[in-house]
Short mmCIF file of C-alpha atoms in Angstrom, two decimals:
data_model
loop_
_atom_site.label_atom_id
_atom_site.label_comp_id
_atom_site.label_asym_id
_atom_site.label_seq_id
_atom_site.Cartn_x
_atom_site.Cartn_y
_atom_site.Cartn_z
CA MET A 1 -2.86 4.21 23.79
CA LYS A 2 -3.39 1.06 21.77
CA GLU A 3 -6.09 2.77 19.71
CA LYS A 4 -3.58 5.48 18.69
CA THR A 5 -0.87 3.07 17.56
CA GLY A 6 -1.89 3.40 13.91
CA LEU A 7 -1.68 7.18 14.02
CA ILE A 8 1.72 7.05 15.72
CA THR A 9 3.02 4.59 13.12
CA THR A 10 1.71 6.80 10.32
CA GLY A 11 3.38 9.87 11.82
CA VAL A 12 6.72 8.12 12.31
CA SER A 13 6.63 6.72 8.77
CA CYS A 14 5.92 10.18 7.34
CA VAL A 15 8.83 11.65 9.30
CA PHE A 16 11.18 8.94 8.01
CA LEU A 17 9.87 9.49 4.48
CA ALA A 18 10.52 13.23 4.72
CA VAL A 19 14.04 12.58 5.99
CA LEU A 20 14.65 10.06 3.20
CA ILE A 21 13.45 12.51 0.53
CA PHE A 22 15.68 15.23 1.96
CA MET A 23 18.69 12.91 1.95
CA VAL A 24 18.00 11.69 -1.59
CA CYS A 25 17.78 15.30 -2.77
CA CYS A 26 20.66 16.80 -0.79
CA VAL A 27 23.08 14.19 0.60
CA ASP A 28 25.91 12.56 -1.38
CA VAL A 29 24.43 13.61 -4.73
CA GLU A 30 26.37 12.41 -7.77
CA SER A 31 25.64 11.92 -11.47
CA ILE A 32 25.55 8.11 -11.44
CA GLY A 33 22.27 7.62 -13.32
CA PRO A 34 21.78 7.14 -17.06
CA GLU A 35 22.49 10.25 -19.14
CA GLY A 36 24.19 11.80 -16.13
CA THR A 37 21.10 12.02 -13.92
CA SER A 38 21.97 13.00 -10.34
CA ILE A 39 21.12 10.61 -7.51
CA GLY A 40 21.31 11.28 -3.77
CA LEU A 41 22.87 8.80 -1.33
CA SER A 42 24.82 7.81 -4.41
CA HIS A 43 27.36 5.54 -2.73
CA LEU A 44 24.66 3.48 -1.02
CA ASN A 45 22.48 3.31 -4.11
CA ARG A 46 25.38 2.47 -6.42
CA PHE A 47 26.61 -0.25 -4.04
CA VAL A 48 23.22 -2.00 -3.96
CA PHE A 49 22.73 -1.59 -7.72
CA GLU A 50 26.13 -3.08 -8.53
CA LEU A 51 25.41 -5.89 -6.07
CA THR A 52 22.11 -6.89 -7.71
CA GLY A 53 22.62 -5.81 -11.33
CA VAL A 54 19.67 -5.80 -13.72
CA ASN A 55 17.49 -8.89 -13.80
CA MET A 56 14.48 -8.65 -16.10
CA LEU A 57 13.13 -12.00 -14.89
CA TRP A 58 12.46 -10.50 -11.47
CA TYR A 59 11.03 -7.43 -13.18
CA ASN A 60 8.54 -9.59 -15.08
CA ILE A 61 7.65 -11.63 -11.99
CA THR A 62 6.87 -8.51 -9.98
CA ASP A 63 4.90 -7.11 -12.92
CA TRP A 64 2.63 -10.17 -12.81
CA LEU A 65 2.25 -9.77 -9.06
CA GLY A 66 1.22 -6.18 -9.71
CA ILE A 67 -1.49 -7.41 -12.09
CA ALA A 68 -2.67 -9.86 -9.41
CA ALA A 69 -2.86 -6.99 -6.94
CA ILE A 70 -4.94 -4.89 -9.35
CA LEU A 71 -7.31 -7.85 -9.84
CA THR A 72 -7.63 -8.07 -6.06
CA ALA A 73 -8.56 -4.39 -5.90
CA PHE A 74 -11.08 -4.99 -8.69
CA ILE A 75 -12.73 -7.80 -6.68
CA PHE A 76 -13.22 -5.49 -3.70
CA ALA A 77 -14.53 -2.77 -6.03
CA VAL A 78 -17.08 -5.21 -7.52
CA THR A 79 -18.08 -6.31 -4.01
CA GLY A 80 -18.78 -2.70 -3.06
CA PHE A 81 -20.68 -2.08 -6.30
CA VAL A 82 -22.89 -5.15 -5.77
CA GLN A 83 -23.64 -4.00 -2.22
CA MET A 84 -24.59 -0.56 -3.52
CA ILE A 85 -27.00 -2.06 -6.07
CA LYS A 86 -28.60 -4.46 -3.58
CA ARG A 87 -28.87 -1.90 -0.78
CA ARG A 88 -29.81 0.92 -3.17
CA SER A 89 -27.45 3.42 -1.61
CA LEU A 90 -23.74 4.15 -1.73
CA PHE A 91 -23.86 5.03 1.96
CA LYS A 92 -25.12 1.55 2.86
CA VAL A 93 -22.01 -0.10 1.44
CA ASP A 94 -19.74 -1.55 4.14
CA ARG A 95 -17.74 1.31 5.59
CA GLU A 96 -14.55 -0.72 5.31
CA LEU A 97 -15.06 -0.91 1.54
CA LEU A 98 -15.81 2.79 1.26
CA ALA A 99 -12.63 3.53 3.20
CA LEU A 100 -10.78 1.10 0.93
CA GLY A 101 -11.93 3.07 -2.09
CA GLY A 102 -10.58 6.21 -0.44
CA LEU A 103 -7.29 4.43 0.20
CA TYR A 104 -7.00 3.48 -3.47
CA LEU A 105 -7.66 7.09 -4.48
CA VAL A 106 -4.90 8.28 -2.15
CA VAL A 107 -2.47 5.78 -3.73
CA ILE A 108 -3.36 7.10 -7.18
CA GLY A 109 -2.87 10.66 -5.91
CA VAL A 110 0.56 9.83 -4.48
CA TYR A 111 1.56 8.21 -7.76
CA ILE A 112 0.53 11.29 -9.77
CA LEU A 113 2.29 13.59 -7.28
CA PHE A 114 5.65 11.86 -7.66
CA GLU A 115 5.27 11.67 -11.42
CA LYS A 116 5.09 15.48 -11.39
CA VAL A 117 7.52 16.13 -8.53
CA ILE A 118 10.49 14.03 -9.61
CA VAL A 119 12.88 13.12 -6.81
CA ASN A 120 15.20 10.97 -8.91
CA TYR A 121 15.34 8.77 -12.01
CA ARG A 122 15.64 5.04 -12.66
CA PRO A 123 19.13 3.50 -12.71
CA VAL A 124 18.43 2.19 -16.23
CA ILE A 125 16.53 3.34 -19.28
CA MET A 126 13.69 0.88 -19.71
CA PRO A 127 13.07 -0.96 -23.02
CA GLY A 128 10.94 1.15 -25.32
CA CYS A 129 11.89 4.39 -23.57
CA THR A 130 14.29 6.99 -24.90
CA GLN A 131 15.00 8.84 -21.66
CA PRO A 132 15.19 8.16 -17.90
CA GLU A 133 11.88 7.80 -16.06
CA ALA A 134 10.88 8.98 -12.58
CA SER A 135 11.88 6.38 -10.05
CA PHE A 136 11.05 7.57 -6.52
CA PRO A 137 9.18 6.03 -4.84
CA SER A 138 8.78 2.58 -6.34
CA SER A 139 5.13 2.89 -7.30
CA HIS A 140 4.96 -0.85 -8.00
CA THR A 141 6.14 -1.63 -4.48
CA MET A 142 3.65 0.86 -3.05
CA LEU A 143 0.79 -0.53 -5.14
CA VAL A 144 1.27 -4.17 -4.16
CA CYS A 145 2.00 -3.41 -0.50
CA VAL A 146 -1.08 -1.22 -0.06
CA ILE A 147 -3.53 -3.39 -2.01
CA MET A 148 -2.43 -6.73 -0.59
CA GLY A 149 -1.84 -5.33 2.91
CA SER A 150 -5.35 -3.87 3.06
CA ALA A 151 -6.76 -7.08 1.55
CA ALA A 152 -5.19 -9.08 4.37
CA MET A 153 -7.00 -6.83 6.87
CA LEU A 154 -10.41 -7.41 5.23
CA ILE A 155 -10.23 -11.11 4.39
CA GLY A 156 -11.50 -12.15 7.82
CA LYS A 157 -14.67 -10.09 7.33
CA TYR A 158 -15.68 -11.66 4.03
CA ILE A 159 -14.30 -15.18 4.38
CA ARG A 160 -15.67 -16.74 7.54
CA CYS A 161 -13.91 -20.11 7.32
CA GLY A 162 -10.70 -19.97 9.35
CA ALA A 163 -8.24 -22.03 7.29
CA PRO A 164 -8.99 -20.57 3.82
CA GLY A 165 -8.96 -17.05 5.24
CA ARG A 166 -5.61 -17.55 6.94
CA ALA A 167 -4.19 -19.11 3.78
CA LEU A 168 -5.26 -16.09 1.73
CA GLN A 169 -3.71 -13.74 4.29
CA VAL A 170 -0.44 -15.64 4.04
CA ILE A 171 -0.60 -15.36 0.24
CA CYS A 172 -1.06 -11.59 0.59
CA TYR A 173 2.01 -11.27 2.78
CA VAL A 174 4.07 -13.56 0.53
CA MET A 175 3.15 -11.43 -2.50
CA ILE A 176 4.28 -8.32 -0.63
CA GLY A 177 7.59 -9.92 0.35
CA ILE A 178 8.33 -11.23 -3.15
CA THR A 179 7.45 -7.87 -4.71
CA VAL A 180 9.72 -5.88 -2.40
CA LEU A 181 12.64 -8.27 -2.80
CA GLY A 182 12.01 -8.89 -6.49
CA ARG A 183 11.76 -5.22 -7.35
CA LEU A 184 15.09 -4.62 -5.63
CA LEU A 185 16.74 -7.58 -7.38
CA SER A 186 15.36 -6.48 -10.76
CA GLY A 187 17.66 -3.44 -10.70
CA VAL A 188 15.06 -1.09 -12.20
CA HIS A 189 14.92 0.97 -8.99
CA TRP A 190 17.45 2.39 -6.61
CA PHE A 191 17.48 1.05 -3.07
CA THR A 192 16.07 4.33 -1.77
CA ASP A 193 13.15 4.06 -4.22
CA ILE A 194 12.13 0.76 -2.64
CA MET A 195 12.47 2.22 0.86
CA GLY A 196 10.30 5.17 -0.16
CA GLY A 197 7.59 2.85 -1.43
CA ILE A 198 7.70 0.83 1.79
CA LEU A 199 7.47 3.90 4.03
CA ILE A 200 4.49 5.30 2.12
CA SER A 201 2.79 1.90 2.27
CA ILE A 202 3.32 1.64 6.04
CA ALA A 203 1.87 5.11 6.55
CA LEU A 204 -1.21 4.46 4.40
CA LEU A 205 -1.88 0.99 5.78
CA SER A 206 -1.50 2.20 9.36
CA ILE A 207 -4.05 4.96 8.91
CA TYR A 208 -6.40 2.58 7.09
CA LYS A 209 -6.11 0.06 9.92
CA GLU A 210 -6.91 2.83 12.38
CA VAL A 211 -9.97 3.88 10.36
CA ILE A 212 -11.48 0.41 10.09
CA GLY A 213 -10.62 -0.17 13.75
CA CYS A 214 -12.75 2.86 14.62
CA PHE A 215 -15.58 1.47 12.49
CA ARG A 216 -15.45 -1.89 14.23
CA ARG A 217 -15.25 -0.41 17.72
CA ARG A 218 -18.26 1.76 16.91
CA ALA A 219 -20.20 -1.22 15.57
CA ALA A 220 -19.36 -3.25 18.69
CA TYR A 221 -20.46 -0.35 20.90
CA ASP A 222 -23.74 0.06 19.01
CA GLN A 223 -24.43 -3.66 19.24
CA LYS A 224 -23.74 -3.70 22.98
CA THR A 225 -25.97 -0.66 23.51
CA SER A 226 -28.75 -2.28 21.49
CA GLU A 227 -28.50 -5.49 23.49
CA GLU A 228 -28.66 -3.59 26.77
CA GLU A 229 -31.71 -1.63 25.62
CA ASN A 230 -33.48 -4.83 24.55
CA LYS A 231 -32.64 -6.42 27.88
CA GLN A 232 -34.10 -3.45 29.76
CA GLU A 233 -37.26 -3.59 27.64
CA ASP A 234 -37.64 -7.30 28.41
CA GLN A 235 -37.31 -6.62 32.12
CA VAL A 236 -40.00 -3.97 31.94
#
């Protein structure tokens, strides 16, 4: 049962996401956005927006955290590339890194999907723009949560020293927390946009955790089998 926890979490998150999208599209829809754009769960979204207002300082802070997350993804990409060159095969790269690349591609795919299938629009027109932009889910929240969440899962594999590794994991989680809170306080997204980004992140991270868990259980099994075979050969 424990081995299926990630799949269950992914399924539950997807169900909640589907319900949230349905409610945003169909429940309590009013024209409260800029240029009369219609927003679902309008009373809840308007309440949170009026509570936080627009704060461009938090917007800039979370933008810098997004850049830090992209640099983190780049480091893992370079690590995989170096392994491929040294081992002379893409398929000899650590399976966790190959799965991480797949995870990044899924994030990009989700971003493109919701740029084409617009659920709702931002509560404000951003500087330099002339019309409302797609707002659901908060792609920035999704990006930082997925990159830093997956990084926290892999740090222990590549940084053997306990204290530095734990410190980096804490930094990952702090960046996620600040991004989620800061993006909400910035006022450039509706509350439901942030929730959508969180739910997608939970689903993707849960399935990624399940995948690398399968890799590690398989590796442990292979190692145990190899040790038993060597022991039998020694006895013979």
